[in-house]
Coordinates of N, CA and C in Angstrom, one line a residue:
X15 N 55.3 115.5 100.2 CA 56.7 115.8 100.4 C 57.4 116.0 99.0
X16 N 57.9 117.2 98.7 CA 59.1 117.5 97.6 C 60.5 116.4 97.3
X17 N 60.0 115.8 96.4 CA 61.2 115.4 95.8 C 62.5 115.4 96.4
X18 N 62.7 117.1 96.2 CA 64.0 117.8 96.3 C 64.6 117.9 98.2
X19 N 63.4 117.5 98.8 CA 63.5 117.5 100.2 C 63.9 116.0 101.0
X20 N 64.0 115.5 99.8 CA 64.9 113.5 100.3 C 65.9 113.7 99.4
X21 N 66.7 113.4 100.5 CA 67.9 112.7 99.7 C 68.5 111.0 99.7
X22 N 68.8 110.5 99.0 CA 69.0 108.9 98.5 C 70.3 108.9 99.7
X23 N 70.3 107.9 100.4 CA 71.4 107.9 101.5 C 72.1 106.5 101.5
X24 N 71.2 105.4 100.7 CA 71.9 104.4 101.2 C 70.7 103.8 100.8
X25 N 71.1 101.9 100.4 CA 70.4 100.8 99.9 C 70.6 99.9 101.0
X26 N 69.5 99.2 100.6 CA 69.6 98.0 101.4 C 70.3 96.8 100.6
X27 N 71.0 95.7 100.9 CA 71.5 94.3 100.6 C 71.2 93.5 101.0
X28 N 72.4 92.4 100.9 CA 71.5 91.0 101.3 C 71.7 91.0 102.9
X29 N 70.7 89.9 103.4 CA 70.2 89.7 104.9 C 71.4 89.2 105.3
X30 N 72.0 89.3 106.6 CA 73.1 88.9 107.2 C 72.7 87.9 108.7
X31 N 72.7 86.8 108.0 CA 72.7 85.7 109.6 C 71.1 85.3 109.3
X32 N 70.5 84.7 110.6 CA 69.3 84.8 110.5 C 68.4 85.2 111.4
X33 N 68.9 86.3 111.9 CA 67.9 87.2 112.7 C 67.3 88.4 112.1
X34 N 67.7 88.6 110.9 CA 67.3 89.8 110.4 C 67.7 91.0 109.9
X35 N 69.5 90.4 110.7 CA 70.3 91.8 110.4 C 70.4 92.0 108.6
X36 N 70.7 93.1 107.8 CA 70.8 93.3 106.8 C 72.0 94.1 106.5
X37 N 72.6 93.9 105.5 CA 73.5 94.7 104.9 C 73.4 96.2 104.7
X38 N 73.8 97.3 104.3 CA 73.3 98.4 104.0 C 74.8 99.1 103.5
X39 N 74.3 99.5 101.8 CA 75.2 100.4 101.1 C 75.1 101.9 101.7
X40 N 76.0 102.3 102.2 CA 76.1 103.8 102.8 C 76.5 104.7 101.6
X41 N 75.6 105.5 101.1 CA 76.2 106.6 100.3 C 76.9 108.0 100.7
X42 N 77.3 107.8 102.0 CA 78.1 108.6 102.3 C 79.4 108.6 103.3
X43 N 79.9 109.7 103.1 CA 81.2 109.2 103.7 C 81.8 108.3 104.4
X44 N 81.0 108.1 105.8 CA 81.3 107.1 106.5 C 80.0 107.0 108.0
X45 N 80.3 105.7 108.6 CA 78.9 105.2 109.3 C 78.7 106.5 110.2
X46 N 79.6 107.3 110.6 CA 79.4 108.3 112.0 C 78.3 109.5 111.1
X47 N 78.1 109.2 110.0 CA 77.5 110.3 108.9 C 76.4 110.4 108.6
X48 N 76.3 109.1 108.8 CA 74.6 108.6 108.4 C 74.1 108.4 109.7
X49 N 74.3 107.7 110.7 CA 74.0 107.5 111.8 C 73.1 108.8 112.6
X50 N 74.1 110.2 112.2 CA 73.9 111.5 112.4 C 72.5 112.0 111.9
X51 N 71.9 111.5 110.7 CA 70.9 111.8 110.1 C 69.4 111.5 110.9
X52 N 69.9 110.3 111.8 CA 68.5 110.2 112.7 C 66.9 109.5 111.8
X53 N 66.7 110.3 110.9 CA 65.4 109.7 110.3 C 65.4 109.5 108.8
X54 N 65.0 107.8 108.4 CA 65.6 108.0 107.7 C 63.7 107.0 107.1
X55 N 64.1 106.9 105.6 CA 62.5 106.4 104.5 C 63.1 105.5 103.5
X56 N 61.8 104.8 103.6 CA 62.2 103.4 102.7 C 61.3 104.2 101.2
X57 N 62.0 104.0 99.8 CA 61.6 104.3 98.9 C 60.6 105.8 98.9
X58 N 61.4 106.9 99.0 CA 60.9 107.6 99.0 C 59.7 108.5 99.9
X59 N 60.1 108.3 101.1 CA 59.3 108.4 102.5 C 57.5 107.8 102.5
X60 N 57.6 106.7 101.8 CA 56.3 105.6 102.0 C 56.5 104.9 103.1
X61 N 57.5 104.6 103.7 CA 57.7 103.8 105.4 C 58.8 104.3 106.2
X62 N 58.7 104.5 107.4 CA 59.5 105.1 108.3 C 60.7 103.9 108.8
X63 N 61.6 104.3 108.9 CA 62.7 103.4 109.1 C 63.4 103.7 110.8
X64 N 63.2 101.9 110.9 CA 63.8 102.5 112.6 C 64.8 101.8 113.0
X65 N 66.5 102.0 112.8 CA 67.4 100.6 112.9 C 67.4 101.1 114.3
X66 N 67.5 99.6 114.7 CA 68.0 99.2 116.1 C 69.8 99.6 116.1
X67 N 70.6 98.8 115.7 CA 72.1 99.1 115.8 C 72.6 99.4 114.4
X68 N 73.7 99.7 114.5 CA 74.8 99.9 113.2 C 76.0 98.5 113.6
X69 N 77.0 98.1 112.4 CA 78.0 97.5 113.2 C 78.5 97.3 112.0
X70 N 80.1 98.0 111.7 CA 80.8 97.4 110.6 C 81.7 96.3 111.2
X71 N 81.4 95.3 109.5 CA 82.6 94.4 109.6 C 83.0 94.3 108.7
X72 N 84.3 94.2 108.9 CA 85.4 94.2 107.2 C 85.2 95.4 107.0
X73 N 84.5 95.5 105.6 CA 84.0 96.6 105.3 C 82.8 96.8 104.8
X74 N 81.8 96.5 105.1 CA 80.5 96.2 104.9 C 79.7 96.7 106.6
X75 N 78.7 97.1 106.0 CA 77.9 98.4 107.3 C 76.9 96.8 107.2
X76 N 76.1 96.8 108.9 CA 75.2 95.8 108.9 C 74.4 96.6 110.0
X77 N 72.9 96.3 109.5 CA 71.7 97.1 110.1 C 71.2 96.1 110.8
X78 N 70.3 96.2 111.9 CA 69.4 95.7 112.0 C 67.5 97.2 112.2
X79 N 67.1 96.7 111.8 CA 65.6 97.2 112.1 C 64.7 97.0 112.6
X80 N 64.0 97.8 113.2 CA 62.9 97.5 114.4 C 62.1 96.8 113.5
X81 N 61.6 95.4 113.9 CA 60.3 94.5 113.7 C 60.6 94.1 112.8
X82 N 62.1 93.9 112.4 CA 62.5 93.0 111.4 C 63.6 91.7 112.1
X83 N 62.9 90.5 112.1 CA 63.2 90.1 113.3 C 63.8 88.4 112.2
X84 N 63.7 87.9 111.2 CA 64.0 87.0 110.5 C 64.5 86.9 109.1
X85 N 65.6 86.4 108.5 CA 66.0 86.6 107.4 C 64.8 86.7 106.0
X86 N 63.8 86.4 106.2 CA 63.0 86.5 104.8 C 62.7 88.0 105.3
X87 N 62.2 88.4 106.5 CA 61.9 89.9 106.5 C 62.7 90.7 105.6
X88 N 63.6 90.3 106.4 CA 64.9 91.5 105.6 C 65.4 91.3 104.5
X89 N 65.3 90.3 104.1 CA 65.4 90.1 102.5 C 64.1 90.5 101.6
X90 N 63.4 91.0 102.1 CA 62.3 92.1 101.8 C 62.6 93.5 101.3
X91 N 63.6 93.5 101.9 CA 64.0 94.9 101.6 C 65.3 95.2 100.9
X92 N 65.6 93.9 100.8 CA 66.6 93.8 99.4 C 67.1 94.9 98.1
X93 N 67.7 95.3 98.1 CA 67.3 96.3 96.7 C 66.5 97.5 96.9
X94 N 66.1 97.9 97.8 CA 65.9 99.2 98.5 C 66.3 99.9 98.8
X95 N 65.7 101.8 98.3 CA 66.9 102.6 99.1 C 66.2 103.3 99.8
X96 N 67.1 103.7 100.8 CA 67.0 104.5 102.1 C 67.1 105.9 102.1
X97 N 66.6 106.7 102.5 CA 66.3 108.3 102.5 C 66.8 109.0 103.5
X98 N 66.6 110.3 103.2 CA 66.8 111.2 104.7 C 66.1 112.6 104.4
X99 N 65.4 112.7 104.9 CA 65.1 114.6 104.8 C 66.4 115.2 105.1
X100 N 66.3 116.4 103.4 CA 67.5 117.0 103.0 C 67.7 117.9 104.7
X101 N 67.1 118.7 105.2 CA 67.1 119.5 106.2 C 68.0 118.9 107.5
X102 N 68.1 117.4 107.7 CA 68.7 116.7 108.4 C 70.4 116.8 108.2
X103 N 70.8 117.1 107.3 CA 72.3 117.4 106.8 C 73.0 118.8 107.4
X104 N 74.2 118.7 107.7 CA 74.6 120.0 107.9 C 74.7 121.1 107.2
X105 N 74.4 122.4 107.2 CA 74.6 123.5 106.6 C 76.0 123.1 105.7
X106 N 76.2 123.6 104.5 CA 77.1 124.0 103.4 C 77.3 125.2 103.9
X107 N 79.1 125.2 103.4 CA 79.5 126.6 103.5 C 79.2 127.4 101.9
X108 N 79.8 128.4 101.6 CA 80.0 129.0 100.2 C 80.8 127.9 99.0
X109 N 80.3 127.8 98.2 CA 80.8 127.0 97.4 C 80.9 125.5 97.4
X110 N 80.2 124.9 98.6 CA 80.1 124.0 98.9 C 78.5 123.2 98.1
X111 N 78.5 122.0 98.0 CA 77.1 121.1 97.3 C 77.6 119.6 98.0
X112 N 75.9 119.3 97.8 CA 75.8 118.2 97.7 C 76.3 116.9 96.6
X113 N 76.2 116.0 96.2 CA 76.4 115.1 95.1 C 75.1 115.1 94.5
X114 N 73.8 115.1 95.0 CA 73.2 114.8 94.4 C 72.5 116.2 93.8
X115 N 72.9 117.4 94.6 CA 72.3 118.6 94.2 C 73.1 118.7 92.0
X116 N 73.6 117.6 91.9 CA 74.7 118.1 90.7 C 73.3 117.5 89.5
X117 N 72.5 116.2 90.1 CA 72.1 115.7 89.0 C 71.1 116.8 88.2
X118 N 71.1 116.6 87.2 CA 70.1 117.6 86.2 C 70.4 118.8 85.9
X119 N 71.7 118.7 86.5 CA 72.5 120.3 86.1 C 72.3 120.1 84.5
X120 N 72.8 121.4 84.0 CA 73.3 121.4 82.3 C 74.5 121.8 82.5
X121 N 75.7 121.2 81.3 CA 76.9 121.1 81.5 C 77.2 121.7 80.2
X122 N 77.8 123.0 80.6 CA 78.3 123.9 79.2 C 80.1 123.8 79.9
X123 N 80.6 123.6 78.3 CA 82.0 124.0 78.1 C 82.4 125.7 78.5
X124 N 83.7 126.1 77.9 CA 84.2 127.5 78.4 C 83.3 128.2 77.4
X125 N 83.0 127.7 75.6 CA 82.8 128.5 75.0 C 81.1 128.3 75.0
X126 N 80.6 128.2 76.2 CA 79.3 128.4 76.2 C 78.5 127.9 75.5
X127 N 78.6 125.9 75.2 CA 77.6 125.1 74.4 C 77.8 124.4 75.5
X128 N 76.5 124.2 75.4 CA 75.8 123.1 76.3 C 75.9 121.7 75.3
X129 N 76.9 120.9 76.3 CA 77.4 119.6 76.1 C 75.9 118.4 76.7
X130 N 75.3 119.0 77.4 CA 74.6 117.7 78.4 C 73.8 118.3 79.0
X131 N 73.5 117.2 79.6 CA 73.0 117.0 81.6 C 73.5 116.4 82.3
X132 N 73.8 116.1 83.5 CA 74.0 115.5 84.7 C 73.1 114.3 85.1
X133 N 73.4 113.7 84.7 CA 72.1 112.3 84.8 C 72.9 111.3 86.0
X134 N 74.0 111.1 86.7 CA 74.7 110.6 87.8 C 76.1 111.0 87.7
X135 N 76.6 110.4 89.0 CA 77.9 110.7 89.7 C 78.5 109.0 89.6
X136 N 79.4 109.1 89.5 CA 79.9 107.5 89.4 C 81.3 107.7 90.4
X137 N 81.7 106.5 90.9 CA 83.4 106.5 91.1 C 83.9 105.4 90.8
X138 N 84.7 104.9 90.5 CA 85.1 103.4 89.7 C 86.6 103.1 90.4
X139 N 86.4 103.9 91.6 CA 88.3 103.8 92.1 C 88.8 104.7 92.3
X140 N 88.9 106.0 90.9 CA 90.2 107.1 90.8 C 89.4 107.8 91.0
X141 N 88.1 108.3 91.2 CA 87.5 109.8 91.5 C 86.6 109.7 91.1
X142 N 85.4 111.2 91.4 CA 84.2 111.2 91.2 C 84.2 111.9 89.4
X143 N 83.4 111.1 89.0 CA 82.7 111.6 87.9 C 81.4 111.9 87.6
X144 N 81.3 112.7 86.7 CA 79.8 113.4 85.9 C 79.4 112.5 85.1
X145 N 78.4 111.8 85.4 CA 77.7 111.1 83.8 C 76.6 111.8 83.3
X146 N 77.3 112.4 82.3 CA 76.3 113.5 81.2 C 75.7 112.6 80.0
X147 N 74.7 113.2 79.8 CA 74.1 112.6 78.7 C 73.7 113.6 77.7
X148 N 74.0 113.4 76.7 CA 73.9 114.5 75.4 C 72.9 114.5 74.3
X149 N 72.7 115.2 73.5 CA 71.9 115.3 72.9 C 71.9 114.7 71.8
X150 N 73.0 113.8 71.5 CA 72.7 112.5 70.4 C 72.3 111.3 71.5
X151 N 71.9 111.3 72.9 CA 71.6 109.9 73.6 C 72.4 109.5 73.7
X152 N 73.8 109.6 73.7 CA 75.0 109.2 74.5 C 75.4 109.7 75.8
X153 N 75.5 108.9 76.5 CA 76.5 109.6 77.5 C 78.0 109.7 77.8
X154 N 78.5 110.2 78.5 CA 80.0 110.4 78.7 C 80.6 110.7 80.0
X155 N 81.7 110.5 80.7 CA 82.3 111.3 81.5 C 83.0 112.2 81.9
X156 N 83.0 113.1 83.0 CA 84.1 114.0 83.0 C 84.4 114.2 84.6
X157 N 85.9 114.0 84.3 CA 86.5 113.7 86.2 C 86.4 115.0 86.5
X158 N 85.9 114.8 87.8 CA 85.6 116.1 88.7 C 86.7 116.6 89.0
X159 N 87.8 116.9 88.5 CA 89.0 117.5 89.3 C 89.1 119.1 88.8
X160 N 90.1 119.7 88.9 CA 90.4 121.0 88.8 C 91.1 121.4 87.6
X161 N 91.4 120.1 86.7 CA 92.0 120.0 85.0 C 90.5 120.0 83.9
X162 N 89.1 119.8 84.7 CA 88.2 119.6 83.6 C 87.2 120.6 84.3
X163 N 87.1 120.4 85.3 CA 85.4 121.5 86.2 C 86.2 122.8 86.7
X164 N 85.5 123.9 86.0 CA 85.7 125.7 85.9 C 84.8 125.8 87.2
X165 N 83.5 125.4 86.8 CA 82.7 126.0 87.9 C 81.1 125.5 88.0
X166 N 80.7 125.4 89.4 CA 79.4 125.2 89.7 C 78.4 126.0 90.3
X167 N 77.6 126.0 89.7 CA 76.2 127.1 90.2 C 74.8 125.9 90.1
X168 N 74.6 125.8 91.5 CA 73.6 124.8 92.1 C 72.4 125.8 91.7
X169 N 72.4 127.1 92.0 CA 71.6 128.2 91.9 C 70.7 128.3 90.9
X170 N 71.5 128.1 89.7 CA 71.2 128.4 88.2 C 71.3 126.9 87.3
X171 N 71.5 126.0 88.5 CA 71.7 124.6 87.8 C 72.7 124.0 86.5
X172 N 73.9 124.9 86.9 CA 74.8 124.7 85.6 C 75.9 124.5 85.9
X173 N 76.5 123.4 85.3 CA 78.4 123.3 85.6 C 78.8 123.6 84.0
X174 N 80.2 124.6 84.4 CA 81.0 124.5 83.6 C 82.3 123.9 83.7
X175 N 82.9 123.5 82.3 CA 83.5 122.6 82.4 C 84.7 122.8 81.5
X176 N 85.9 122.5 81.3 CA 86.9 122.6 80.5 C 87.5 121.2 80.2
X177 N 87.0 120.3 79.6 CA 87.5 119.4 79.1 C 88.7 118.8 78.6
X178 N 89.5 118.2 79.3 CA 91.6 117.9 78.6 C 90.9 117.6 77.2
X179 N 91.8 117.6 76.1 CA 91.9 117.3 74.9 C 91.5 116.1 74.4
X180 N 90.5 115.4 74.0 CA 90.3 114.5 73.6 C 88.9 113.2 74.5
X181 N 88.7 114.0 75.9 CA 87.8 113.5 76.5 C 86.9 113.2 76.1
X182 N 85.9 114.2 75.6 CA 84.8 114.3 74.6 C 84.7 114.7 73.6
X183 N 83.8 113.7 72.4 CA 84.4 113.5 70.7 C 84.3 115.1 70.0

């Protein structure tokens, strides 16, 4: 299986109660989203994953898993992420990507230097950002909005970018 044919969908947390339910970080929008994906791989499709139910409380998603039936089980899986074959997602329209289709892009300015790479996406609250990493081994951010990102080509693996004044040194 290609790399490029999983996508990271969600971690596991801590065990909830003691039957085995576990926590689960959703990396995407919301539970009706993931749910939708149907099949899903522990670390990289080495074990097939089979939740019994979903159930949010507060705000925290809680799994349970077939044949995980006791809190040490599921505290097994602690710190683990969850997968999905990319093909399981819905079609993109024109101009549309993934989040994770962005990482490894190369990130040139208007005047055509390449500032970086795309090494993650962060959000801290206010929006998504690019964390680039440059060719002195620093990294940096840049908010994804319509005042810094010109344009994306998944195609050619490149964002361009117009940086406000003073973002990057």
């Amino acid at each position: 299986m290609k790399k490029n044919q999983l996508v990271l969908v969600g971690s596991f947390g801590n065990p909830r109660g003691l039957k085995g339910d576990i926590i689960i970080n959703i990396f995407m929008s919301n539970l009706k989203s993931f749910k939708m994906l149907k099949e899903f791989f522990l670390e990289e499709n080495k074990t097939i994953l089979h939740f019994t139910y979903f159930k949010k409380i507060g705000s925290k998603y809680i799994a349970s898993l077939d044949k995980c039936c006791d809190r040490n089980t599921a505290l097994s899986f602690k710190g683990k992420n969850i997968y999905s074959y990319r093909k399981n997602f819905p079609k993109l329209k024109k101009n549309e990507f993934y989040s994770t289709d962005l990482i490894g892009c190369k990130v040139i300015n208007t005047k055509n230097k390449i500032l970086g790479s795309v090494i993650d996406l962060k959000n801290f609250g206010a929006g998504d950002l690019l964390e680039v990493h440059d060719k002195k081994k620093k990294n940096f951010f840049v908010p994804m909005d319509k005042n810094n990102l010109v344009s994306v080509d998944i195609i050619n693996k490149t964002i361009i970018i117009d940086p406000l004044y003073g973002l990057i040194d």
